[in-house]
Amino acid sequence: MNASEFRRRGREMVDYMADYIEGIEGRQVYPDVEPGYLRPLIPTSAPQEPDAYEDIISDIEKIIMPGVTHWHSPYFFAYFPTASSYPAMLADMLCGAIGCIGFSWAASPACTELETVMMDWLGKMLWLPQAFLAENAGEGGGVIQGSASEATLMALLAARAKVTRHLQAASPGLTDAAILDKLVAYTSDQAHSSVERAGLIGGVKLKTIPSDDKFAMRASALQEALERDKAAGLIPFFVVATLGTTSCCSFDRLLEVGPVCNKEGMWLHIDAAYAGSAFICPEFRHLLNGVEFADSFNFNPHKWLLVNFDCSAMWVKKRADLTGAFKLDPVYLKHSHQESGLITDYRHWQLPLGRRFRSLKLWFVLRMYGVTGLQAYIRKHVQLAHEFESLVHQDPRFEVCAEVTLGMVCFRLKGSNKLNEALLERINGAKKIHLVPCHLRDKFVLRFAICSRVVESAHVQVAWEHIRGLAATLLGAGME
């Protein structure tokens, strides 16, 4: 493919993409395929001679689209939103064209510097404390990670390295193994499974703190666990607080937990993967109060801020705590500016060496929507969630199971878990809308998350009538 054909095929592909998005409402939201459907549809090995481009494009509809779950359908209400917008797609195209691997400033100065500035822009939109920003020669700063899972792991590993250095400075005879054996981290019983995974990868004990009746971690329960573990000779060093839990979008009590972490000398990491985008709205910013106690903070613009995956924003108060845990400088990566104090080498802030020019899509989205446009988008989703909540409340057969704060509603039929499992099976079996469940204590609960950029009130109304109709059939069959 030469440049001339690329121009022509590129226009065709943009048209195909726009047609797909404009027509996505007409596609079945969840596919009909069974595991292994794809292998029989394609050759067993790569072609020896080139295929025609037209044949490849034809195979998209024949082979790929039948197995696609349409996350951006207005009838997709599962998981959490994954962001998508035309400006971000265009920026990703440019990222692919530039094709730099921005592991250091020298590897592509614009890739590094735009990311640093964009993270400051985003931090200011959230009213983050100045300590988290890189401007004015601050000690903190931001980095775009691939996911919140990576951010949590990076924070845990940085905290582990920091406490190890501190303990060995006080007691030089202490070995890494002796310290690691006693380290313990904490999170709520509502935290995402990626926190537990970070503990496994980091080789440290992770203990869950029982949440309260609002599914939030409280200082009293955390302090009780700390005292018990210190008495047993363990070393508490790391706490993950969640703002907007995956199960029910609950919020750990930062203003309580933060001071405990600071008093005990523990690293506090905040995981706000979904909810963090809402903090750009003044009416939701109070949910982030207490961030001043944190050592690191993370949320995903690729969930709810119209920036396509992957773009997970992470800030640290003291970047030296992060880079000090991972800094390696082989001669082939060194450059003349690295000790100047004027630049950032993001390879020291992340697990992989290579990184894409991800800040381009953040730059495009922030400029083309503006803060007010993004705030309006968040507010619309929250309003639609409250609309669905109101519909649930109007039907005495159903109950809302957790406080609705942002864009998700947890609900269920009044009755047994078996009844609600059957309802969900019928909902997803019909493939008109798509939902996923959660467990809140001993209850099997359905989650209704407002996800699509193009979802409107009419889609929510259709979804609710569909759910009510399936529930009526189920109850009419005598199931309780």
Tab-separated table of C-alpha atoms in Angstrom:
chain	number	residue	atom	x	y	z
A	1	MET	CA	0.000	0.000	0.000
A	2	ASN	CA	1.499	3.303	-1.084
A	3	ALA	CA	0.575	6.790	0.115
A	4	SER	CA	-1.952	7.293	-2.664
A	5	GLU	CA	-3.829	4.100	-1.841
A	6	PHE	CA	-3.540	4.857	1.868
A	7	ARG	CA	-5.319	8.188	1.325
A	8	ARG	CA	-8.133	6.436	-0.536
A	9	ARG	CA	-8.437	3.518	1.870
A	10	GLY	CA	-8.173	5.848	4.832
A	11	ARG	CA	-11.190	7.842	3.654
A	12	GLU	CA	-13.075	4.590	3.139
A	13	MET	CA	-12.161	3.379	6.615
A	14	VAL	CA	-13.244	6.650	8.243
A	15	ASP	CA	-16.553	6.345	6.407
A	16	TYR	CA	-16.900	2.744	7.595
A	17	MET	CA	-16.124	3.766	11.194
A	18	ALA	CA	-18.604	6.653	11.107
A	19	ASP	CA	-21.280	4.416	9.579
A	20	TYR	CA	-20.624	1.786	12.259
A	21	ILE	CA	-21.017	4.284	15.079
A	22	GLU	CA	-24.045	6.012	13.547
A	23	GLY	CA	-25.720	2.663	12.937
A	24	ILE	CA	-24.669	0.883	16.106
A	25	GLU	CA	-28.151	1.114	17.627
A	26	GLY	CA	-29.389	-1.230	14.919
A	27	ARG	CA	-26.853	-3.954	15.757
A	28	GLN	CA	-27.594	-6.624	18.356
A	29	VAL	CA	-25.677	-5.495	21.417
A	30	TYR	CA	-24.354	-8.947	22.361
A	31	PRO	CA	-23.227	-11.548	19.801
A	32	ASP	CA	-24.805	-14.939	19.123
A	33	VAL	CA	-21.524	-16.789	18.686
A	34	GLU	CA	-20.186	-19.681	20.740
A	35	PRO	CA	-16.578	-20.070	21.978
A	36	GLY	CA	-14.273	-21.037	19.135
A	37	TYR	CA	-16.549	-19.605	16.412
A	38	LEU	CA	-13.770	-17.707	14.649
A	39	ARG	CA	-11.052	-20.279	13.971
A	40	PRO	CA	-13.015	-22.277	11.351
A	41	LEU	CA	-13.757	-19.031	9.474
A	42	ILE	CA	-10.133	-18.140	8.705
A	43	PRO	CA	-7.210	-20.064	7.206
A	44	THR	CA	-5.015	-22.151	9.473
A	45	SER	CA	-1.916	-20.110	8.605
A	46	ALA	CA	-0.941	-16.726	7.210
A	47	PRO	CA	-1.121	-16.242	3.426
A	48	GLN	CA	2.096	-16.687	1.457
A	49	GLU	CA	1.011	-14.016	-1.028
A	50	PRO	CA	-0.799	-10.768	-0.189
A	51	ASP	CA	-4.593	-10.767	0.126
A	52	ALA	CA	-6.628	-8.086	-1.603
A	53	TYR	CA	-7.638	-5.192	0.630
A	54	GLU	CA	-11.244	-5.574	-0.531
A	55	ASP	CA	-11.272	-9.159	0.763
A	56	ILE	CA	-10.005	-8.045	4.168
A	57	ILE	CA	-12.685	-5.374	4.448
A	58	SER	CA	-15.344	-7.878	3.387
A	59	ASP	CA	-14.212	-10.222	6.154
A	60	ILE	CA	-14.772	-7.565	8.819
A	61	GLU	CA	-18.546	-7.924	8.478
A	62	LYS	CA	-18.413	-11.652	7.760
A	63	ILE	CA	-15.995	-12.722	10.509
A	64	ILE	CA	-15.278	-9.960	13.015
A	65	MET	CA	-18.554	-8.102	13.556
A	66	PRO	CA	-20.596	-11.249	14.304
A	67	GLY	CA	-18.361	-11.778	17.348
A	68	VAL	CA	-18.242	-8.181	18.600
A	69	THR	CA	-19.921	-7.034	21.802
A	70	HIS	CA	-20.967	-3.495	20.939
A	71	TRP	CA	-19.760	-1.532	23.949
A	72	HIS	CA	-20.853	1.763	22.437
A	73	SER	CA	-24.410	0.700	21.710
A	74	PRO	CA	-27.017	2.780	23.559
A	75	TYR	CA	-28.347	-0.568	24.830
A	76	PHE	CA	-25.073	-1.538	26.496
A	77	PHE	CA	-25.464	-1.020	30.257
A	78	ALA	CA	-22.830	-3.484	31.523
A	79	TYR	CA	-19.584	-3.021	33.470
A	80	PHE	CA	-18.661	0.679	33.315
A	81	PRO	CA	-18.469	2.944	30.271
A	82	THR	CA	-15.481	2.773	27.981
A	83	ALA	CA	-14.953	6.172	26.426
A	84	SER	CA	-15.099	6.910	22.730
A	85	SER	CA	-15.186	10.100	20.679
A	86	TYR	CA	-14.280	11.221	17.192
A	87	PRO	CA	-11.521	13.597	18.358
A	88	ALA	CA	-9.842	10.792	20.298
A	89	MET	CA	-10.050	8.445	17.294
A	90	LEU	CA	-8.413	11.050	15.057
A	91	ALA	CA	-5.663	11.566	17.627
A	92	ASP	CA	-5.065	7.815	17.767
A	93	MET	CA	-4.653	7.801	13.994
A	94	LEU	CA	-2.003	10.506	14.299
A	95	CYS	CA	-0.348	8.592	17.136
A	96	GLY	CA	-0.073	5.587	14.836
A	97	ALA	CA	1.392	7.709	12.052
A	98	ILE	CA	4.029	9.344	14.245
A	99	GLY	CA	4.786	5.930	15.699
A	100	CYS	CA	7.287	7.054	18.335
A	101	ILE	CA	8.190	4.897	21.341
A	102	GLY	CA	8.370	7.593	24.005
A	103	PHE	CA	10.334	5.910	26.779
A	104	SER	CA	12.511	8.987	27.334
A	105	TRP	CA	12.490	12.685	26.592
A	106	ALA	CA	15.140	12.165	23.929
A	107	ALA	CA	13.108	9.405	22.268
A	108	SER	CA	10.526	12.068	21.336
A	109	PRO	CA	10.478	15.336	23.285
A	110	ALA	CA	6.929	16.284	22.279
A	111	CYS	CA	5.585	12.908	23.451
A	112	THR	CA	7.032	13.447	26.930
A	113	GLU	CA	6.354	17.163	27.321
A	114	LEU	CA	2.750	17.072	26.097
A	115	GLU	CA	1.981	14.299	28.571
A	116	THR	CA	3.425	16.287	31.471
A	117	VAL	CA	1.390	19.364	30.535
A	118	MET	CA	-1.811	17.406	29.854
A	119	MET	CA	-1.577	15.751	33.257
A	120	ASP	CA	-1.300	19.193	34.827
A	121	TRP	CA	-4.306	20.385	32.800
A	122	LEU	CA	-6.312	17.383	33.954
A	123	GLY	CA	-5.165	17.784	37.558
A	124	LYS	CA	-6.351	21.393	37.565
A	125	MET	CA	-9.732	20.323	36.158
A	126	LEU	CA	-10.073	18.090	39.247
A	127	TRP	CA	-8.797	20.798	41.612
A	128	LEU	CA	-6.026	18.471	42.751
A	129	PRO	CA	-3.671	19.901	45.381
A	130	GLN	CA	-0.684	21.716	43.881
A	131	ALA	CA	1.617	19.038	45.295
A	132	PHE	CA	0.395	16.594	42.606
A	133	LEU	CA	1.301	18.883	39.703
A	134	ALA	CA	4.623	19.087	37.869
A	135	GLU	CA	4.477	22.793	37.042
A	136	ASN	CA	6.569	25.348	38.906
A	137	ALA	CA	9.276	22.756	39.585
A	138	GLY	CA	7.009	20.802	41.927
A	139	GLU	CA	7.986	17.438	43.383
A	140	GLY	CA	4.892	15.678	42.079
A	141	GLY	CA	3.496	15.017	38.655
A	142	GLY	CA	1.320	12.837	36.490
A	143	VAL	CA	1.768	9.962	34.079
A	144	ILE	CA	-0.570	8.143	31.697
A	145	GLN	CA	-0.659	4.445	32.553
A	146	GLY	CA	-2.387	1.770	30.504
A	147	SER	CA	-4.977	0.928	33.173
A	148	ALA	CA	-5.957	1.481	36.794
A	149	SER	CA	-4.590	-1.998	37.505
A	150	GLU	CA	-1.132	-0.826	36.421
A	151	ALA	CA	-1.445	2.335	38.513
A	152	THR	CA	-2.329	0.380	41.652
A	153	LEU	CA	0.554	-2.031	41.092
A	154	MET	CA	3.010	0.814	40.478
A	155	ALA	CA	1.892	2.543	43.672
A	156	LEU	CA	2.205	-0.661	45.710
A	157	LEU	CA	5.692	-1.419	44.360
A	158	ALA	CA	6.811	2.170	44.996
A	159	ALA	CA	5.456	2.011	48.549
A	160	ARG	CA	7.182	-1.334	49.100
A	161	ALA	CA	10.521	0.068	47.923
A	162	LYS	CA	10.105	3.193	50.054
A	163	VAL	CA	9.324	1.357	53.292
A	164	THR	CA	12.140	-1.121	52.625
A	165	ARG	CA	14.679	1.703	52.217
A	166	HIS	CA	13.400	3.371	55.379
A	167	LEU	CA	13.578	0.217	57.498
A	168	GLN	CA	17.019	-0.752	56.205
A	169	ALA	CA	18.341	2.756	56.886
A	170	ALA	CA	17.227	2.371	60.509
A	171	SER	CA	18.371	-1.276	60.762
A	172	PRO	CA	21.073	-2.025	58.145
A	173	GLY	CA	21.058	-5.736	58.968
A	174	LEU	CA	17.463	-6.215	57.801
A	175	THR	CA	17.212	-8.184	54.566
A	176	ASP	CA	14.678	-7.547	51.823
A	177	ALA	CA	13.199	-11.002	52.427
A	178	ALA	CA	12.734	-10.392	56.163
A	179	ILE	CA	10.917	-7.124	55.489
A	180	LEU	CA	8.766	-8.526	52.681
A	181	ASP	CA	7.581	-11.334	54.916
A	182	LYS	CA	6.068	-8.814	57.348
A	183	LEU	CA	4.627	-6.204	54.994
A	184	VAL	CA	0.848	-5.942	54.866
A	185	ALA	CA	-1.453	-3.825	52.695
A	186	TYR	CA	-5.150	-3.004	53.165
A	187	THR	CA	-8.204	-2.242	51.085
A	188	SER	CA	-11.980	-2.379	51.397
A	189	ASP	CA	-13.924	-5.592	50.870
A	190	GLN	CA	-15.569	-3.694	47.989
A	191	ALA	CA	-12.309	-2.918	46.168
A	192	HIS	CA	-11.661	-4.111	42.628
A	193	SER	CA	-9.964	-7.471	42.175
A	194	SER	CA	-6.973	-5.684	40.593
A	195	VAL	CA	-5.952	-4.540	44.091
A	196	GLU	CA	-5.735	-8.144	45.252
A	197	ARG	CA	-3.797	-8.958	42.099
A	198	ALA	CA	-1.324	-6.151	42.825
A	199	GLY	CA	-0.694	-7.727	46.230
A	200	LEU	CA	-0.061	-11.112	44.619
A	201	ILE	CA	2.368	-9.672	42.078
A	202	GLY	CA	4.065	-7.552	44.739
A	203	GLY	CA	4.445	-10.545	47.044
A	204	VAL	CA	2.802	-8.850	50.028
A	205	LYS	CA	-0.091	-9.782	52.275
A	206	LEU	CA	-3.299	-7.938	51.432
A	207	LYS	CA	-6.106	-7.739	53.979
A	208	THR	CA	-9.642	-6.589	53.286
A	209	ILE	CA	-11.372	-4.188	55.659
A	210	PRO	CA	-15.102	-4.807	56.235
A	211	SER	CA	-17.169	-1.979	54.756
A	212	ASP	CA	-20.049	-0.249	56.532
A	213	ASP	CA	-23.746	-0.279	55.640
A	214	LYS	CA	-23.029	2.138	52.767
A	215	PHE	CA	-20.322	-0.226	51.454
A	216	ALA	CA	-17.582	2.239	52.467
A	217	MET	CA	-14.289	1.672	54.293
A	218	ARG	CA	-14.199	3.569	57.603
A	219	ALA	CA	-11.275	4.628	59.766
A	220	SER	CA	-12.426	2.658	62.795
A	221	ALA	CA	-12.369	-0.682	60.958
A	222	LEU	CA	-9.005	0.128	59.376
A	223	GLN	CA	-7.481	1.157	62.697
A	224	GLU	CA	-8.696	-2.032	64.341
A	225	ALA	CA	-6.950	-4.128	61.677
A	226	LEU	CA	-3.761	-2.059	61.991
A	227	GLU	CA	-3.540	-2.500	65.742
A	228	ARG	CA	-4.126	-6.226	65.460
A	229	ASP	CA	-1.451	-6.645	62.795
A	230	LYS	CA	1.133	-4.453	64.524
A	231	ALA	CA	0.654	-6.481	67.690
A	232	ALA	CA	1.385	-9.583	65.612
A	233	GLY	CA	4.674	-8.070	64.438
A	234	LEU	CA	3.527	-7.165	60.939
A	235	ILE	CA	4.392	-3.921	59.138
A	236	PRO	CA	1.402	-2.030	57.667
A	237	PHE	CA	2.652	0.012	54.704
A	238	PHE	CA	-0.008	0.538	52.015
A	239	VAL	CA	-3.736	1.328	51.782
A	240	VAL	CA	-5.949	1.518	48.685
A	241	ALA	CA	-9.078	3.636	49.078
A	242	THR	CA	-11.702	3.324	46.350
A	243	LEU	CA	-13.889	6.166	45.139
A	244	GLY	CA	-16.693	4.641	43.058
A	245	THR	CA	-16.445	0.896	43.674
A	246	THR	CA	-17.128	-1.488	40.800
A	247	SER	CA	-19.970	-3.308	42.533
A	248	CYS	CA	-22.118	-0.350	43.563
A	249	CYS	CA	-20.167	2.914	43.105
A	250	SER	CA	-19.655	3.428	46.849
A	251	PHE	CA	-17.041	5.789	48.267
A	252	ASP	CA	-14.520	5.017	50.983
A	253	ARG	CA	-14.325	7.721	53.649
A	254	LEU	CA	-11.173	9.535	52.613
A	255	LEU	CA	-11.461	12.230	55.266
A	256	GLU	CA	-11.378	9.486	57.922
A	257	VAL	CA	-8.963	7.030	56.328
A	258	GLY	CA	-6.450	9.624	55.103
A	259	PRO	CA	-5.364	10.935	58.521
A	260	VAL	CA	-4.945	7.362	59.800
A	261	CYS	CA	-2.616	6.566	56.897
A	262	ASN	CA	-0.587	9.735	57.459
A	263	LYS	CA	-0.310	9.093	61.207
A	264	GLU	CA	0.803	5.500	60.657
A	265	GLY	CA	3.235	6.400	57.866
A	266	MET	CA	1.415	4.269	55.283
A	267	TRP	CA	1.227	5.070	51.577
A	268	LEU	CA	-2.352	5.963	50.604
A	269	HIS	CA	-3.344	5.253	46.989
A	270	ILE	CA	-6.753	6.345	45.683
A	271	ASP	CA	-8.428	4.296	42.963
A	272	ALA	CA	-11.156	6.389	41.336
A	273	ALA	CA	-11.057	4.583	37.984
A	274	TYR	CA	-14.690	5.259	37.074
A	275	ALA	CA	-15.835	8.048	39.367
A	276	GLY	CA	-12.807	10.301	38.930
A	277	SER	CA	-14.109	11.825	35.703
A	278	ALA	CA	-17.124	13.226	37.591
A	279	PHE	CA	-14.869	15.279	39.858
A	280	ILE	CA	-14.482	17.875	37.093
A	281	CYS	CA	-18.056	18.906	38.014
A	282	PRO	CA	-18.137	21.211	41.077
A	283	GLU	CA	-21.207	19.417	42.464
A	284	PHE	CA	-19.284	16.115	42.628
A	285	ARG	CA	-15.863	17.434	43.654
A	286	HIS	CA	-16.654	16.937	47.370
A	287	LEU	CA	-16.408	13.187	46.755
A	288	LEU	CA	-12.650	13.714	46.324
A	289	ASN	CA	-12.217	15.663	49.574
A	290	GLY	CA	-9.346	14.079	51.465
A	291	VAL	CA	-7.154	13.592	48.390
A	292	GLU	CA	-4.656	15.863	50.147
A	293	PHE	CA	-3.807	12.927	52.424
A	294	ALA	CA	-2.959	10.641	49.494
A	295	ASP	CA	0.455	9.765	48.085
A	296	SER	CA	-0.964	8.744	44.710
A	297	PHE	CA	-4.258	9.133	42.882
A	298	ASN	CA	-5.614	7.498	39.740
A	299	PHE	CA	-8.649	7.616	37.473
A	300	ASN	CA	-9.447	6.526	33.921
A	301	PRO	CA	-10.296	9.199	31.343
A	302	HIS	CA	-10.791	6.187	29.072
A	303	LYS	CA	-13.868	5.250	31.075
A	304	TRP	CA	-15.964	8.399	31.237
A	305	LEU	CA	-14.082	11.352	29.777
A	306	LEU	CA	-14.432	10.586	26.055
A	307	VAL	CA	-10.776	9.542	25.615
A	308	ASN	CA	-10.529	6.151	23.919
A	309	PHE	CA	-8.708	3.324	25.688
A	310	ASP	CA	-5.973	3.315	26.888
A	311	CYS	CA	-5.552	6.406	29.036
A	312	SER	CA	-5.317	5.954	32.814
A	313	ALA	CA	-4.228	9.096	34.640
A	314	MET	CA	-2.002	8.677	37.703
A	315	TRP	CA	-0.487	11.368	39.909
A	316	VAL	CA	2.064	11.147	42.715
A	317	LYS	CA	2.978	13.754	45.316
A	318	LYS	CA	6.659	12.862	45.197
A	319	ARG	CA	7.737	11.469	41.860
A	320	ALA	CA	11.093	10.437	43.358
A	321	ASP	CA	9.213	7.808	45.402
A	322	LEU	CA	7.975	6.289	42.151
A	323	THR	CA	11.062	6.642	39.975
A	324	GLY	CA	13.366	5.588	42.799
A	325	ALA	CA	11.781	2.151	42.826
A	326	PHE	CA	12.284	1.437	39.125
A	327	LYS	CA	15.153	3.556	37.802
A	328	LEU	CA	17.644	1.685	35.629
A	329	ASP	CA	19.903	3.464	33.141
A	330	PRO	CA	21.653	1.181	30.648
A	331	VAL	CA	24.006	3.078	28.384
A	332	TYR	CA	21.804	2.635	25.304
A	333	LEU	CA	18.959	4.577	26.991
A	334	LYS	CA	21.062	7.423	28.399
A	335	HIS	CA	20.973	10.886	26.871
A	336	SER	CA	22.612	14.227	27.493
A	337	HIS	CA	19.624	15.915	29.169
A	338	GLN	CA	18.645	13.229	31.677
A	339	GLU	CA	20.510	14.735	34.654
A	340	SER	CA	19.546	18.334	33.853
A	341	GLY	CA	16.517	18.313	36.135
A	342	LEU	CA	14.503	19.835	33.291
A	343	ILE	CA	13.003	16.708	31.745
A	344	THR	CA	11.024	13.573	32.569
A	345	ASP	CA	11.870	10.077	31.399
A	346	TYR	CA	8.580	8.246	31.735
A	347	ARG	CA	10.184	4.810	31.455
A	348	HIS	CA	10.943	5.206	35.173
A	349	TRP	CA	7.234	5.731	35.955
A	350	GLN	CA	5.810	2.516	34.508
A	351	LEU	CA	6.242	-1.245	34.089
A	352	PRO	CA	6.988	-1.421	30.345
A	353	LEU	CA	9.799	0.422	28.624
A	354	GLY	CA	7.927	1.493	25.489
A	355	ARG	CA	4.922	3.791	25.461
A	356	ARG	CA	2.635	5.279	22.818
A	357	PHE	CA	1.930	8.993	22.274
A	358	ARG	CA	-1.248	8.691	24.374
A	359	SER	CA	-1.394	12.329	25.448
A	360	LEU	CA	-2.364	13.332	21.896
A	361	LYS	CA	-5.893	12.007	22.342
A	362	LEU	CA	-6.228	13.736	25.707
A	363	TRP	CA	-5.074	16.997	24.097
A	364	PHE	CA	-7.565	16.623	21.239
A	365	VAL	CA	-10.502	15.814	23.532
A	366	LEU	CA	-9.825	18.548	26.084
A	367	ARG	CA	-9.494	21.149	23.341
A	368	MET	CA	-12.440	20.057	21.196
A	369	TYR	CA	-14.938	19.536	24.046
A	370	GLY	CA	-13.636	22.014	26.587
A	371	VAL	CA	-14.263	21.587	30.289
A	372	THR	CA	-17.891	22.698	29.953
A	373	GLY	CA	-18.605	20.140	27.221
A	374	LEU	CA	-17.154	17.315	29.319
A	375	GLN	CA	-19.081	18.467	32.383
A	376	ALA	CA	-22.304	18.427	30.366
A	377	TYR	CA	-21.563	14.881	29.226
A	378	ILE	CA	-21.040	13.657	32.803
A	379	ARG	CA	-24.162	15.415	34.034
A	380	LYS	CA	-26.278	13.871	31.287
A	381	HIS	CA	-25.215	10.363	32.266
A	382	VAL	CA	-25.905	11.044	35.951
A	383	GLN	CA	-29.343	12.413	35.082
A	384	LEU	CA	-30.144	9.293	33.049
A	385	ALA	CA	-29.103	7.072	35.960
A	386	HIS	CA	-31.441	8.963	38.278
A	387	GLU	CA	-34.189	8.603	35.681
A	388	PHE	CA	-33.714	4.823	35.726
A	389	GLU	CA	-33.616	4.864	39.540
A	390	SER	CA	-36.971	6.675	39.565
A	391	LEU	CA	-38.488	4.070	37.240
A	392	VAL	CA	-37.314	1.265	39.542
A	393	HIS	CA	-38.793	3.004	42.589
A	394	GLN	CA	-42.150	3.279	40.811
A	395	ASP	CA	-42.467	-0.495	40.466
A	396	PRO	CA	-43.157	-2.174	43.846
A	397	ARG	CA	-41.771	-5.483	42.587
A	398	PHE	CA	-38.259	-4.030	42.456
A	399	GLU	CA	-35.837	-2.453	44.896
A	400	VAL	CA	-32.795	-0.162	44.579
A	401	CYS	CA	-29.931	-1.728	46.523
A	402	ALA	CA	-27.373	1.081	46.916
A	403	GLU	CA	-27.310	4.864	46.896
A	404	VAL	CA	-27.239	6.276	43.366
A	405	THR	CA	-24.521	8.917	43.287
A	406	LEU	CA	-23.266	8.941	39.700
A	407	GLY	CA	-24.124	6.956	36.569
A	408	MET	CA	-24.970	3.506	37.898
A	409	VAL	CA	-28.016	1.920	39.559
A	410	CYS	CA	-27.941	-1.345	41.528
A	411	PHE	CA	-31.387	-2.952	41.548
A	412	ARG	CA	-33.135	-6.301	41.826
A	413	LEU	CA	-36.500	-7.962	42.039
A	414	LYS	CA	-37.675	-8.351	45.618
A	415	GLY	CA	-37.201	-12.024	46.237
A	416	SER	CA	-34.572	-14.709	46.097
A	417	ASN	CA	-31.157	-14.629	44.470
A	418	LYS	CA	-32.313	-17.458	42.234
A	419	LEU	CA	-35.127	-15.251	40.940
A	420	ASN	CA	-32.714	-12.458	40.065
A	421	GLU	CA	-30.235	-14.838	38.480
A	422	ALA	CA	-33.057	-16.076	36.277
A	423	LEU	CA	-34.044	-12.508	35.398
A	424	LEU	CA	-30.499	-11.618	34.369
A	425	GLU	CA	-30.246	-14.812	32.319
A	426	ARG	CA	-33.408	-13.842	30.435
A	427	ILE	CA	-32.225	-10.241	29.949
A	428	ASN	CA	-28.882	-11.239	28.482
A	429	GLY	CA	-30.367	-14.194	26.629
A	430	ALA	CA	-32.722	-11.875	24.748
A	431	LYS	CA	-29.684	-9.770	23.697
A	432	LYS	CA	-31.729	-6.589	23.426
A	433	ILE	CA	-29.770	-4.952	26.219
A	434	HIS	CA	-26.700	-6.111	28.118
A	435	LEU	CA	-26.183	-6.056	31.913
A	436	VAL	CA	-23.797	-7.670	34.389
A	437	PRO	CA	-24.427	-8.503	38.077
A	438	CYS	CA	-22.666	-8.043	41.387
A	439	HIS	CA	-23.007	-9.346	44.927
A	440	LEU	CA	-23.796	-6.894	47.712
A	441	ARG	CA	-23.327	-8.878	50.899
A	442	ASP	CA	-25.541	-11.926	50.354
A	443	LYS	CA	-27.719	-10.389	47.620
A	444	PHE	CA	-27.412	-11.074	43.890
A	445	VAL	CA	-27.877	-7.644	42.305
A	446	LEU	CA	-28.224	-6.319	38.757
A	447	ARG	CA	-26.093	-3.314	37.735
A	448	PHE	CA	-27.443	-0.749	35.274
A	449	ALA	CA	-24.592	1.518	34.155
A	450	ILE	CA	-25.087	4.402	31.751
A	451	CYS	CA	-22.318	3.766	29.233
A	452	SER	CA	-22.765	4.898	25.649
A	453	ARG	CA	-21.880	8.353	24.369
A	454	VAL	CA	-25.107	8.293	22.335
A	455	VAL	CA	-27.515	6.927	24.974
A	456	GLU	CA	-30.666	8.972	25.509
A	457	SER	CA	-33.696	8.883	27.773
A	458	ALA	CA	-35.612	6.902	25.141
A	459	HIS	CA	-33.058	4.075	25.347
A	460	VAL	CA	-33.329	3.971	29.128
A	461	GLN	CA	-37.128	3.828	28.862
A	462	VAL	CA	-36.967	0.994	26.309
A	463	ALA	CA	-34.510	-0.915	28.506
A	464	TRP	CA	-36.726	-0.557	31.569
A	465	GLU	CA	-39.870	-1.707	29.751
A	466	HIS	CA	-37.916	-4.687	28.440
A	467	ILE	CA	-36.761	-5.584	31.967
A	468	ARG	CA	-40.290	-5.178	33.359
A	469	GLY	CA	-41.723	-7.393	30.648
A	470	LEU	CA	-39.233	-10.186	31.303
A	471	ALA	CA	-39.822	-9.847	35.057
A	472	ALA	CA	-43.594	-10.170	34.549
A	473	THR	CA	-43.119	-13.342	32.524
A	474	LEU	CA	-40.820	-14.753	35.175
A	475	LEU	CA	-43.159	-13.933	38.042
A	476	GLY	CA	-46.123	-15.156	36.022
A	477	ALA	CA	-44.424	-18.529	35.798
A	478	GLY	CA	-44.569	-18.702	39.596
A	479	MET	CA	-40.896	-18.159	40.310
A	480	GLU	CA	-40.080	-16.355	43.552
